[in-house]
JSON list of C-alpha atoms in Angstrom, two decimals:
[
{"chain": "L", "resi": 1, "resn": "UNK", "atom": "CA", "xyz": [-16.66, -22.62, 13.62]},
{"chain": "L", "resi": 2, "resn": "UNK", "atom": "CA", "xyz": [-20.20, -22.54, 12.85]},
{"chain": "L", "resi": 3, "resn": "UNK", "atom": "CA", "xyz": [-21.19, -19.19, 10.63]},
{"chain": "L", "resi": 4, "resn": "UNK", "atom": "CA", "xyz": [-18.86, -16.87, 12.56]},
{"chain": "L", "resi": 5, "resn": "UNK", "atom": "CA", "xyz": [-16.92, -15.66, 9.88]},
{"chain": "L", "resi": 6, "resn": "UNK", "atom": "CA", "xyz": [-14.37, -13.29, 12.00]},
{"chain": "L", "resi": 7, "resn": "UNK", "atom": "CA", "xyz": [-13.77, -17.19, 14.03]},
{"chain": "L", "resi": 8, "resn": "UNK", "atom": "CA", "xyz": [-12.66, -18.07, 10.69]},
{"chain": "L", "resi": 9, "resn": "UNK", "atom": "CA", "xyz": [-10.52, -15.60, 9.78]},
{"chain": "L", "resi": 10, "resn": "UNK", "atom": "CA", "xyz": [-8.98, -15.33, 13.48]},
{"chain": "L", "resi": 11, "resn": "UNK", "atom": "CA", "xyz": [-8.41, -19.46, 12.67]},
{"chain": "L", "resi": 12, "resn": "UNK", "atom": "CA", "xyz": [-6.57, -18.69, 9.41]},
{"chain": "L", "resi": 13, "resn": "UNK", "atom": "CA", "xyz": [-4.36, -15.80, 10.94]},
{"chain": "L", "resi": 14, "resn": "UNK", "atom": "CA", "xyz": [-3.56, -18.34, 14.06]},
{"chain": "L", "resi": 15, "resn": "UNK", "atom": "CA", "xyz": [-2.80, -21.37, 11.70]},
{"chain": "L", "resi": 16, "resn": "UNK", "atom": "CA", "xyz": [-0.40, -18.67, 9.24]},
{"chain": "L", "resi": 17, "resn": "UNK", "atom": "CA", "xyz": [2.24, -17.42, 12.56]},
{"chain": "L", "resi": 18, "resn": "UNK", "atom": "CA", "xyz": [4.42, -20.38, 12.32]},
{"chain": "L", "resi": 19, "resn": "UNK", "atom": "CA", "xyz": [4.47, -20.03, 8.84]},
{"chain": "L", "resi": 20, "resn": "UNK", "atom": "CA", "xyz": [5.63, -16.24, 9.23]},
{"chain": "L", "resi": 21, "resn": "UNK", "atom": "CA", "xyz": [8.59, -17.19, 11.64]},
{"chain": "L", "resi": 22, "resn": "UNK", "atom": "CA", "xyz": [9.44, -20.55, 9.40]},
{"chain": "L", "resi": 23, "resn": "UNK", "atom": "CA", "xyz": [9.98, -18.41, 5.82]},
{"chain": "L", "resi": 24, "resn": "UNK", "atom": "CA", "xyz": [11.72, -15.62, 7.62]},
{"chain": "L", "resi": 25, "resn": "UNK", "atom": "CA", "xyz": [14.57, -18.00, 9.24]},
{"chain": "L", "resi": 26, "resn": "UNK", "atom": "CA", "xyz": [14.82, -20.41, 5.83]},
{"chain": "L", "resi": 27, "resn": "UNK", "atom": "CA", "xyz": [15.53, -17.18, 3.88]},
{"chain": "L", "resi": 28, "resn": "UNK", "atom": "CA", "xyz": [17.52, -15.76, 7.04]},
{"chain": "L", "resi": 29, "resn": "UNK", "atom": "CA", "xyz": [18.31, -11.98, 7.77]},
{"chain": "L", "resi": 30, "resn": "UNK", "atom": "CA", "xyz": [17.97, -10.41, 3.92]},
{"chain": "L", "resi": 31, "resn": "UNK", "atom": "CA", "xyz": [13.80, -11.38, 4.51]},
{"chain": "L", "resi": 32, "resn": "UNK", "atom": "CA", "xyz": [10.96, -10.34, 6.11]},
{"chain": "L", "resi": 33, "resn": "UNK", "atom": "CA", "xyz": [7.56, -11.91, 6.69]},
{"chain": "L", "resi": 34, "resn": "UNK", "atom": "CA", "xyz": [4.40, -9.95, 8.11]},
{"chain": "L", "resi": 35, "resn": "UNK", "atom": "CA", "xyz": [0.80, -11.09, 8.51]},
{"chain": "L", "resi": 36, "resn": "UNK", "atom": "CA", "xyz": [-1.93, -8.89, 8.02]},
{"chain": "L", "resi": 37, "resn": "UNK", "atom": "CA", "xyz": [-5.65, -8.73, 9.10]},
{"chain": "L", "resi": 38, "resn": "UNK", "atom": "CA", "xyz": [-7.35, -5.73, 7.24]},
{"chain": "L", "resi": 39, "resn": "UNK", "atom": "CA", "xyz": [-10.05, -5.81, 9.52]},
{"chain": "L", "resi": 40, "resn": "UNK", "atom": "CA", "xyz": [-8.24, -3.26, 11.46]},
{"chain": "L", "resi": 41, "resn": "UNK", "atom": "CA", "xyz": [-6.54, -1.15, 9.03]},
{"chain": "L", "resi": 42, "resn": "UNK", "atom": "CA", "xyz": [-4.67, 1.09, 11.79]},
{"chain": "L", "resi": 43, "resn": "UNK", "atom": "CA", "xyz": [-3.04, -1.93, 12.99]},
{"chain": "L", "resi": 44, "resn": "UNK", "atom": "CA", "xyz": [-3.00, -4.27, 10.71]},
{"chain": "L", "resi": 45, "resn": "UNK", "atom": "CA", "xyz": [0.30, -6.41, 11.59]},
{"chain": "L", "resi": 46, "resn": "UNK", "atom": "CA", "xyz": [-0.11, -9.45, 13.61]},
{"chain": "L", "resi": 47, "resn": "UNK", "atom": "CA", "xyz": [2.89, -11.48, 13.07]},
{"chain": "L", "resi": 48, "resn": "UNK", "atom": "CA", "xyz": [6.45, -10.61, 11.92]},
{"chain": "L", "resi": 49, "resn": "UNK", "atom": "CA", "xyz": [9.53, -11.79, 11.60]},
{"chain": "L", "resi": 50, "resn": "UNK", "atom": "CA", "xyz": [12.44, -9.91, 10.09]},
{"chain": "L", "resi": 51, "resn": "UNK", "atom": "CA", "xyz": [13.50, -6.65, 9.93]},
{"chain": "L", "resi": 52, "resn": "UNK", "atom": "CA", "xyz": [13.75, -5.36, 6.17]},
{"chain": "L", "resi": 53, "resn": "UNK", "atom": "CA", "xyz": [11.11, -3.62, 6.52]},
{"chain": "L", "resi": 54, "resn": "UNK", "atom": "CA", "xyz": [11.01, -2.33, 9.86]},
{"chain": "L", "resi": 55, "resn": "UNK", "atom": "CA", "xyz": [7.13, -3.18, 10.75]},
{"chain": "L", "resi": 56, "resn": "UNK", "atom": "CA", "xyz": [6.04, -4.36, 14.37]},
{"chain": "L", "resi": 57, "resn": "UNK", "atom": "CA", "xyz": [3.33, -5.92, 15.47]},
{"chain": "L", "resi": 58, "resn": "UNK", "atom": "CA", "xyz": [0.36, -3.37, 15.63]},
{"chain": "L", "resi": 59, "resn": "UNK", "atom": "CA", "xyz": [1.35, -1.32, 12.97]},
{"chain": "L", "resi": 60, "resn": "UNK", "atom": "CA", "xyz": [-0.27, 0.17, 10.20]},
{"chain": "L", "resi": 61, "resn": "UNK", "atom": "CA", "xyz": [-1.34, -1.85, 6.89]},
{"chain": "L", "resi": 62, "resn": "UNK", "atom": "CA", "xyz": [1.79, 0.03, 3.81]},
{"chain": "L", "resi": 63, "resn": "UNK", "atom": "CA", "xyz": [0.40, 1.73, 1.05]},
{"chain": "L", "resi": 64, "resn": "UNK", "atom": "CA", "xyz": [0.18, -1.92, -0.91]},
{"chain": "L", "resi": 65, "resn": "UNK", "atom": "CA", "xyz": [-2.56, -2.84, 1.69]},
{"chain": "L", "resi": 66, "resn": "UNK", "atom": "CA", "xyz": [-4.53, -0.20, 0.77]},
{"chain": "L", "resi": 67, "resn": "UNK", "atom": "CA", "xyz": [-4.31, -0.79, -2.44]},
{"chain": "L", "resi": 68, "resn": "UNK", "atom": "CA", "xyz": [-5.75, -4.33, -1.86]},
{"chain": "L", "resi": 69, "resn": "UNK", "atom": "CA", "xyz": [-7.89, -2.89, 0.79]},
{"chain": "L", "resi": 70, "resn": "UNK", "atom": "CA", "xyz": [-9.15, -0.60, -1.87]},
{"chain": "L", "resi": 71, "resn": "UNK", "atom": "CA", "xyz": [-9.91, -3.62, -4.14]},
{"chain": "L", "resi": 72, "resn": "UNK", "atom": "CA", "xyz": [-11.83, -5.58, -1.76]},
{"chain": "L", "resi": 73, "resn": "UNK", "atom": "CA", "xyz": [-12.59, -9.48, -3.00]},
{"chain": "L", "resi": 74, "resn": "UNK", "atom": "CA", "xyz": [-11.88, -8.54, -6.50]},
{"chain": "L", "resi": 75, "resn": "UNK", "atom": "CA", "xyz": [-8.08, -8.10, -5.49]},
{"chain": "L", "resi": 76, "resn": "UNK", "atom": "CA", "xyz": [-5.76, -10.59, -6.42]},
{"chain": "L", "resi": 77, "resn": "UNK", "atom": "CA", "xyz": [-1.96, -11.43, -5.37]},
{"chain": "L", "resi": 78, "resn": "UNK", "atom": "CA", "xyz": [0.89, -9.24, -6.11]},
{"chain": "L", "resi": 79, "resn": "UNK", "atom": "CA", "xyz": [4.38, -11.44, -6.71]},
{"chain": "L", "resi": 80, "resn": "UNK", "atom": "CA", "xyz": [7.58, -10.51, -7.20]},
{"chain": "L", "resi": 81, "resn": "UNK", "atom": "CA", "xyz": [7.46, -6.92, -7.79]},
{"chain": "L", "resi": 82, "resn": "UNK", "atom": "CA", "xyz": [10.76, -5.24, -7.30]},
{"chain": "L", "resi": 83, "resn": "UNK", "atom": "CA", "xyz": [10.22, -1.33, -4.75]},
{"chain": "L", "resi": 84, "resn": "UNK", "atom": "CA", "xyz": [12.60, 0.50, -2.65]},
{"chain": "L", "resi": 85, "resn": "UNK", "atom": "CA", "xyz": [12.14, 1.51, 1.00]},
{"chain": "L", "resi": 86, "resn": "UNK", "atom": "CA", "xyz": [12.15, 5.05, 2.23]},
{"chain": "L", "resi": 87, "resn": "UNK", "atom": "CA", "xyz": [15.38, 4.54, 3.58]},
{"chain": "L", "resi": 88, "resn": "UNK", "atom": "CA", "xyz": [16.70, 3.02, -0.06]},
{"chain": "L", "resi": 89, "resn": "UNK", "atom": "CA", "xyz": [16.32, -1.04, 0.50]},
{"chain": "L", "resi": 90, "resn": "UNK", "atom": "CA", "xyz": [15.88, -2.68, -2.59]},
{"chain": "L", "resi": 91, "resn": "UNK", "atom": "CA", "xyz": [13.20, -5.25, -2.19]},
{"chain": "L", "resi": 92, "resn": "UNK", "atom": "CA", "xyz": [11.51, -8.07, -4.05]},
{"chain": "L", "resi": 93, "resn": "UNK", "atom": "CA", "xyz": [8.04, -8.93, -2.94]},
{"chain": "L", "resi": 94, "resn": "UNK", "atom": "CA", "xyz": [4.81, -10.69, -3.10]},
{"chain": "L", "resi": 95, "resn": "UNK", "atom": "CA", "xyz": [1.49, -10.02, -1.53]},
{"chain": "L", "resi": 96, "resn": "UNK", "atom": "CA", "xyz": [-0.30, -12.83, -0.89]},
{"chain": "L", "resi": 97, "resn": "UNK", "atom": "CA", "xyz": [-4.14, -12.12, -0.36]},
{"chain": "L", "resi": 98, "resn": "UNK", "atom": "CA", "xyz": [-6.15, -14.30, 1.86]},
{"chain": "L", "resi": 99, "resn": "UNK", "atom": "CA", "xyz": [-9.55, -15.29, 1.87]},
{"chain": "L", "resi": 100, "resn": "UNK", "atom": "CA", "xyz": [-12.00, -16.77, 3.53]},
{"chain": "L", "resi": 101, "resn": "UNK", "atom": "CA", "xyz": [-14.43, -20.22, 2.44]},
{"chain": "L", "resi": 102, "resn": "UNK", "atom": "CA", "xyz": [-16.64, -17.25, 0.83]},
{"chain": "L", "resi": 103, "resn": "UNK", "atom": "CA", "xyz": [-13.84, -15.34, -0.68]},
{"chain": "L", "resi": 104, "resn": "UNK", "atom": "CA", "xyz": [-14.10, -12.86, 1.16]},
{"chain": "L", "resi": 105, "resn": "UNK", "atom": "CA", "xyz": [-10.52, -11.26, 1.43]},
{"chain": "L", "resi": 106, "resn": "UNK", "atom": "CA", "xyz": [-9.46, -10.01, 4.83]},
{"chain": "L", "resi": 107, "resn": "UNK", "atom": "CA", "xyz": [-5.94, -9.63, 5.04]},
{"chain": "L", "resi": 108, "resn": "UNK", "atom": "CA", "xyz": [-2.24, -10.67, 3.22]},
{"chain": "L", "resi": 109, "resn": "UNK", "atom": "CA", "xyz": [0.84, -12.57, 4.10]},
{"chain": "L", "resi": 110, "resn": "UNK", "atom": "CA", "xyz": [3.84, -10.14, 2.57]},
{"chain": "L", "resi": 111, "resn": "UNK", "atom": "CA", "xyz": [7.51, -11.22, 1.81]},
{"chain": "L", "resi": 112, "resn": "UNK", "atom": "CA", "xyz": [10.04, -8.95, 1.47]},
{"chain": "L", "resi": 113, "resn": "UNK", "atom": "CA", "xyz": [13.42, -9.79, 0.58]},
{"chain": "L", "resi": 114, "resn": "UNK", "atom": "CA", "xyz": [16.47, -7.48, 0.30]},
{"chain": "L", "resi": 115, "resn": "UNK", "atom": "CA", "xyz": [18.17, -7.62, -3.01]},
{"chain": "L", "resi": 116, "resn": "UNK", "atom": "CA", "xyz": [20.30, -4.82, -2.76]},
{"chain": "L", "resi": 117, "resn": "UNK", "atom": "CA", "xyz": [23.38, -7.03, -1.35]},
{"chain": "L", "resi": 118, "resn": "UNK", "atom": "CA", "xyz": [23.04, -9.45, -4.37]},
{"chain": "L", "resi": 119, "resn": "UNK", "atom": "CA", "xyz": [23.00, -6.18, -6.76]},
{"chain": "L", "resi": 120, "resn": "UNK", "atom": "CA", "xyz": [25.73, -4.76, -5.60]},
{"chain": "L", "resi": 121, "resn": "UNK", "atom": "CA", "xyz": [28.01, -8.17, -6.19]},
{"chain": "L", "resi": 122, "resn": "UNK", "atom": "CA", "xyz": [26.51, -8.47, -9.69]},
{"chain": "L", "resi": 123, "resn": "UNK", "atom": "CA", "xyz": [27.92, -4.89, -9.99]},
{"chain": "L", "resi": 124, "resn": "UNK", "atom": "CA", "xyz": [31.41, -5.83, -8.62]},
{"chain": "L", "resi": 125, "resn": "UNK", "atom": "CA", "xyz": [31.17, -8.71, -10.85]},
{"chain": "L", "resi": 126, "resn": "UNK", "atom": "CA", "xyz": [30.26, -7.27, -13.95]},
{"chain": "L", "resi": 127, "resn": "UNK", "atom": "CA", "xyz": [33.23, -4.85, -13.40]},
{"chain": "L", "resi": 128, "resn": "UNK", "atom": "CA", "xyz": [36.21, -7.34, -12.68]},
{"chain": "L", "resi": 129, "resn": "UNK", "atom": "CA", "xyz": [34.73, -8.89, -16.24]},
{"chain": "L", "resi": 130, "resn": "UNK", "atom": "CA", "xyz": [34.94, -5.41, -17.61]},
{"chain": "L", "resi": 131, "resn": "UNK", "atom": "CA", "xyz": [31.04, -5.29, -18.31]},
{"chain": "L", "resi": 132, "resn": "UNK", "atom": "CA", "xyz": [29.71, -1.67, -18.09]},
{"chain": "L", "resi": 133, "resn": "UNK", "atom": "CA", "xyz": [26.82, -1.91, -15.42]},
{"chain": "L", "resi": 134, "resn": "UNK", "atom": "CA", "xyz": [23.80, -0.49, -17.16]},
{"chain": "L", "resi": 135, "resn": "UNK", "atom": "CA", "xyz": [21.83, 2.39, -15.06]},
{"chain": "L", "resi": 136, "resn": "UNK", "atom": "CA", "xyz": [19.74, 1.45, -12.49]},
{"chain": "L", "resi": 137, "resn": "UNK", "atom": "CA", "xyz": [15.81, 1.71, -13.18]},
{"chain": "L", "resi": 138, "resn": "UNK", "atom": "CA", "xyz": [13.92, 3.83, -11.51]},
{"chain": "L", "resi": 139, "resn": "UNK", "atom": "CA", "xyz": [12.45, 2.09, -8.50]},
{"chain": "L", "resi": 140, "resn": "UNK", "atom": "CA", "xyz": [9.08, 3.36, -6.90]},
{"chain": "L", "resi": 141, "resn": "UNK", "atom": "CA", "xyz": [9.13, 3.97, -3.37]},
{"chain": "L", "resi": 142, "resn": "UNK", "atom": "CA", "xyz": [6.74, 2.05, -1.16]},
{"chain": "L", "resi": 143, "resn": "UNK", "atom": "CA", "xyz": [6.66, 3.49, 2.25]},
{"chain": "L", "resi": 144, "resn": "UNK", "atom": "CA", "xyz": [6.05, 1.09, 4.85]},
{"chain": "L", "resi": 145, "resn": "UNK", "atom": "CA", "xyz": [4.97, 2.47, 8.61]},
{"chain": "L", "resi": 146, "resn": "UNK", "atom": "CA", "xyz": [3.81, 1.76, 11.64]},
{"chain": "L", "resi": 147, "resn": "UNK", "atom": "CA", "xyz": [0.93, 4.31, 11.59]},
{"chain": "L", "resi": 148, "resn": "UNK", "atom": "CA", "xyz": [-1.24, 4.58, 9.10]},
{"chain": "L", "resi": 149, "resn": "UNK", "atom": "CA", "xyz": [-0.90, 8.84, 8.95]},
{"chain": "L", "resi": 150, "resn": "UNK", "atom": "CA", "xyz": [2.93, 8.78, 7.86]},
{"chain": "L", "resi": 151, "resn": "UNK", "atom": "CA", "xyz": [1.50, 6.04, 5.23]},
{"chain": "L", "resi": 152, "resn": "UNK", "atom": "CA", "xyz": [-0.95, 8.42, 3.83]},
{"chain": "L", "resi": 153, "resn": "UNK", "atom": "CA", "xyz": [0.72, 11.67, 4.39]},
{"chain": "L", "resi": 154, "resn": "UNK", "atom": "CA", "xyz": [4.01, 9.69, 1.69]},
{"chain": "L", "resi": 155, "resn": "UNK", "atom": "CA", "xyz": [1.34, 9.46, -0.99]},
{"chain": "L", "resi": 156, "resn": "UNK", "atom": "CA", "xyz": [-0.14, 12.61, -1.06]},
{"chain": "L", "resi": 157, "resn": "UNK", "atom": "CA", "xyz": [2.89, 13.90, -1.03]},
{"chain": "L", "resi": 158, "resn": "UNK", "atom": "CA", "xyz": [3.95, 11.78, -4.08]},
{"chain": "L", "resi": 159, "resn": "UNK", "atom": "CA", "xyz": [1.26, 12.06, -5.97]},
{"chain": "L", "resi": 160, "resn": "UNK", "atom": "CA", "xyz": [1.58, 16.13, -5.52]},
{"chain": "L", "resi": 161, "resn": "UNK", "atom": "CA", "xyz": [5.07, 15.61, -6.78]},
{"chain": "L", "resi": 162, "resn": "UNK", "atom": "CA", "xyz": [3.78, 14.22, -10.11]},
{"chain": "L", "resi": 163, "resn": "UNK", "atom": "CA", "xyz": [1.43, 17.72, -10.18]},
{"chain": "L", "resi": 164, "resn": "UNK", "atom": "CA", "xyz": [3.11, 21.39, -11.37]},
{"chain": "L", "resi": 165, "resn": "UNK", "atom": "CA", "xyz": [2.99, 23.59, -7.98]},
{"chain": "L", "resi": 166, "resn": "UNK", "atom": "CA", "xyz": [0.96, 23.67, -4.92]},
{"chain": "L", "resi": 167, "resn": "UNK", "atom": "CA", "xyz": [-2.72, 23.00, -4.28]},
{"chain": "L", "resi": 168, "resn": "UNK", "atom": "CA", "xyz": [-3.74, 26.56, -5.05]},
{"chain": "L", "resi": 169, "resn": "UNK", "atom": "CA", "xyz": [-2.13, 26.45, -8.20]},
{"chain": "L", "resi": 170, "resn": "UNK", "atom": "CA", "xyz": [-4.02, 23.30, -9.80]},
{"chain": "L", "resi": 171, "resn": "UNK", "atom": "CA", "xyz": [-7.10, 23.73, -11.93]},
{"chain": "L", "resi": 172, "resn": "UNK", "atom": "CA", "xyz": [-10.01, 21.96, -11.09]},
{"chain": "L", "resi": 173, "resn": "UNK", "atom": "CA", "xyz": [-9.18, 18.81, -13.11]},
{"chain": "L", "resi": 174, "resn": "UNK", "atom": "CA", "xyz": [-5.84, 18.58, -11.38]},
{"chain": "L", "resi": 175, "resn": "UNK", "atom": "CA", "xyz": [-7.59, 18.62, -8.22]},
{"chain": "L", "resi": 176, "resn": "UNK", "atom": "CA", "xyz": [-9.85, 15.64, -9.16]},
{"chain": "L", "resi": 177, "resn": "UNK", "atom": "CA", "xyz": [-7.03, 14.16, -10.87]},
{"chain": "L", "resi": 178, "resn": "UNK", "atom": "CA", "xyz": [-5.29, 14.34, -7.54]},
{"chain": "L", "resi": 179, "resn": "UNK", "atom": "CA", "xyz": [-8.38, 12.86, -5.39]},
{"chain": "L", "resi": 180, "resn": "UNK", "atom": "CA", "xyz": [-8.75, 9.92, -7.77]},
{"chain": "L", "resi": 181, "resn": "UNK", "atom": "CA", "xyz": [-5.56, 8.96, -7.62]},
{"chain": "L", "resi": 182, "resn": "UNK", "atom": "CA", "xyz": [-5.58, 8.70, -3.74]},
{"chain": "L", "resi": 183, "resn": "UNK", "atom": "CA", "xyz": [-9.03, 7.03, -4.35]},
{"chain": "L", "resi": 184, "resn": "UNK", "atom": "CA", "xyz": [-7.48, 4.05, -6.38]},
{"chain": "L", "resi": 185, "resn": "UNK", "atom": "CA", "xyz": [-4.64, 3.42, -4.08]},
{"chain": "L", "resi": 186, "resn": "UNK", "atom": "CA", "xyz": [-7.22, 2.98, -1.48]},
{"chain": "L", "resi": 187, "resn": "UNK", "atom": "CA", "xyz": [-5.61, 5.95, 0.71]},
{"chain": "L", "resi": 188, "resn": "UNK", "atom": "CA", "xyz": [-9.77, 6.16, 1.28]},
{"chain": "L", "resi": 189, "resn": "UNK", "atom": "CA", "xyz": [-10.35, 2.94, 2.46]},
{"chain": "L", "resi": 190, "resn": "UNK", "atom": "CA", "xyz": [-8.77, 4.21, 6.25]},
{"chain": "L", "resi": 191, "resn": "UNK", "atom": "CA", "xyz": [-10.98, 5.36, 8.55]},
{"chain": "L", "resi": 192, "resn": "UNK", "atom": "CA", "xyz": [-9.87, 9.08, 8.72]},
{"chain": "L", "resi": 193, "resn": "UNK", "atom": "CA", "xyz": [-8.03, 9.90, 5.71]},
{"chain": "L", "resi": 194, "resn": "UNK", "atom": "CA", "xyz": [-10.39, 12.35, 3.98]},
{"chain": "L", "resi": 195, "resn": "UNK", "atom": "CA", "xyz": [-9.94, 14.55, 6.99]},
{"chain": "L", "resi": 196, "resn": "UNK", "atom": "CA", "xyz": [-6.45, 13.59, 7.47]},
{"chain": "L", "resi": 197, "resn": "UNK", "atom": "CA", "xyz": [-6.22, 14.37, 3.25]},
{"chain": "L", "resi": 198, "resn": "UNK", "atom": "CA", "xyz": [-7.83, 17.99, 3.79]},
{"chain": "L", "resi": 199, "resn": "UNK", "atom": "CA", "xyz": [-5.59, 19.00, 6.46]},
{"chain": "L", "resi": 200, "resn": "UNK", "atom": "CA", "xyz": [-1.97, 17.99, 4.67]},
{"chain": "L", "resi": 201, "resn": "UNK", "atom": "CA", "xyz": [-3.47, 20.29, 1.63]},
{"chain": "L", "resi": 202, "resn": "UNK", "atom": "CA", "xyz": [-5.12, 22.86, 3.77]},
{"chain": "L", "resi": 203, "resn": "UNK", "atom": "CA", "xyz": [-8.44, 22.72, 2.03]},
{"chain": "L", "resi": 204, "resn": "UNK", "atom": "CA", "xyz": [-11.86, 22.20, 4.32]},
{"chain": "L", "resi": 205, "resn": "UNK", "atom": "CA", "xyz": [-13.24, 19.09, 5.21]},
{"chain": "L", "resi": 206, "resn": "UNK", "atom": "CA", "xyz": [-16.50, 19.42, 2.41]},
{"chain": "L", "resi": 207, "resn": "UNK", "atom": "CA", "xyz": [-14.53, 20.25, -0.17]},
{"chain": "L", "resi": 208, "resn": "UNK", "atom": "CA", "xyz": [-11.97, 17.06, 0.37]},
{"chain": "L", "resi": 209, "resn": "UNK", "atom": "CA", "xyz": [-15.36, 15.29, 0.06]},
{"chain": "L", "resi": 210, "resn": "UNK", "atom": "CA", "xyz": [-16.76, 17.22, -2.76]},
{"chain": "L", "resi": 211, "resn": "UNK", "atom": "CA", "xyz": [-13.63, 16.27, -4.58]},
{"chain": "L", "resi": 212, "resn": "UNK", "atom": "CA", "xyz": [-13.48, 12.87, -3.85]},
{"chain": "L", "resi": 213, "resn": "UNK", "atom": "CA", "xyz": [-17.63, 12.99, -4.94]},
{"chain": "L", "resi": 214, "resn": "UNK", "atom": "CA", "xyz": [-16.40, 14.40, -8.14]},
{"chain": "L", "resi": 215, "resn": "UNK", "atom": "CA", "xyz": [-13.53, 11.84, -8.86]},
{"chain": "L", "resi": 216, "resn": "UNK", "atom": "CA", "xyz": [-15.26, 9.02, -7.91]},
{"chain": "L", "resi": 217, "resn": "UNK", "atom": "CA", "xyz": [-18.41, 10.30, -10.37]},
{"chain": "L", "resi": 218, "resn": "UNK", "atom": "CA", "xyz": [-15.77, 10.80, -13.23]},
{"chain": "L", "resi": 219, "resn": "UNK", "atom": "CA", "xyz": [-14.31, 7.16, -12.68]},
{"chain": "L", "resi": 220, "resn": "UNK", "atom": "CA", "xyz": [-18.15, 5.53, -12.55]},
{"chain": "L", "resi": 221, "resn": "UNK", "atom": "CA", "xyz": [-18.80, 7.76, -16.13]},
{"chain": "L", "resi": 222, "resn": "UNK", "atom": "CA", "xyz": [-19.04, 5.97, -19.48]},
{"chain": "L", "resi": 223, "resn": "UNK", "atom": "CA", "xyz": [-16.79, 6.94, -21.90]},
{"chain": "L", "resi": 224, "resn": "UNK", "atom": "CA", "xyz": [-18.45, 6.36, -25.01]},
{"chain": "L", "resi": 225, "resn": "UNK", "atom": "CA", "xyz": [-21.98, 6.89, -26.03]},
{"chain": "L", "resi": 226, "resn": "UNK", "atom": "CA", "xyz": [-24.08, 9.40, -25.90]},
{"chain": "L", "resi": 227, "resn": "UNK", "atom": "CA", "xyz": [-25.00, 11.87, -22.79]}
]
C-alpha cells in the first residue's frame, strides 16, 4: 500500500463488509450492522445490513458519529449503551472506532440491536410472577438519518428544549451555552452546519460564528489562576 494512507483505509473498509453482513445474520432481524468512513461525513455509510435503524448506504454519519468525528484520534469506542430511535426502538449499541497503522481514526463499525421485544417479555413475565415492573428510565433519543441536515436540525432542536423559550429570549450565556453544546457533539465537524445552525435559529451567518468563537474561547479558558 505504500504511504497512501486513504489505500489503507479503503483496504480496512473492503476487508470489514463481510463482517457487516456475517454479525447482522448471526444476530438475525432484531440487529443492525453499518460501516462508516468519516472521510465523507454527508455520506458516511458504506455497508449495512439490517434494518433497526433504517440507514442505507450513502447516508449521513448519526449524531454518535459526530460526536466521534468531533473527537478525532483521541476518541475511543462506545459499547453497550442503551438509546431509543425517533420512532421509539429501544436499542443496545456499540461504536467501534477504527484506525489506521498511525491511529489515525477514520470511521466506525456500529451495532445496533433491538431490545424492546426482550423488554416487553420481561414485563409480561414479571407480571404473571406478580412483580410490579419498575418505571422505565428515561432513554435519550439518538436520531439516526440519511442526511446529515435532519441529523443536525434533531439536536438543535434538543438542545433548545433543555433552554427556557426561544432564541430571542436567551441571554448571552445561554446563547454560548447553546453553541458549545453543539460544538462538543461535533454538530461542527460537518461541512455546512454553522450556516445550516444560523438558519434553524434565524440569527446571521457572523453571529453563528461569533458564537461559536465565543464558546469555543470559554471551553479553551483556565479555570483557576489568575487573569
Amino acid at each position: 500500500m505504500g504511504n497512501d494512507p486513504n489505500a489503507e483505509r479503503d483496504a480496512i473498509l473492503a476487508a470489514l463488509k463481510p463482517v457487516v453482513d456475517g454479525i447482522a445474520a448471526t444476530f438475525g432481524p432484531v440487529c443492525d450492522v453499518v460501516l462508516h468512513d468519516y472521510r465523507d461525513p454527508e455520506h458516511s455509510v458504506v455497508a449495512v445490513a439490517g434494518a433497526v435503524t433504517g440507514r442505507a448506504v450513502g447516508g449521513a454519519m448519526s449524531e454518535i458519529g459526530m460526536r466521534v468525528l468531533a473527537r478525532g484520534d483521541e476518541a475511543s469506542d462506545e459499547l453497550n449503551y442503551v438509546t431509543r430511535t425517533r420512532n421509539g426502538a429501544v436499542t443496545k449499541s456499540s461504536t467501534i472506532v477504527l484506525r489506521d497503522s498511525t491511529g489515525a481514526v477514520f470511521g466506525a463499525l456500529c451495532v445496533n440491536v433491538d431490545v424492546g421485544a426482550v423488554t416487553q417479555v420481561h414485563g409480561l413475565l414479571g407480571a404473571l410472577a406478580g412483580v410490579g415492573a419498575a418505571a422505565p428510565a428515561e432513554l435519550p433519543t439518538t436520531t439516526f438519518g440519511n442526511d446529515i441536515d435532519s441529523v443536525v436540525d434533531a439536536l438543535v432542536d434538543a438542545h433548545r428544549s433543555q433552554q427556557r423559550g426561544s432564541w430571542a429570549e436567551l441571554d448571552r450565556a445561554e446563547r454560548v451555552e447553546l453553541f458549545g453544546g453543539l460544538d462538543t457533539r461535533g454538530v461542527f465537524a460537518v461541512r455546512g452546519a454553522v450556516e445550516q445552525v444560523a438558519a434553524r435559529l434565524g440569527i446571521s451567518r457572523a453571529s453563528a460564528y461569533n458564537y461559536l468563537s465565543r464558546a469555543r474561547a470559554a471551553h479553551d479558558t483556565p479555570t483557576g489562576g489568575s487573569a
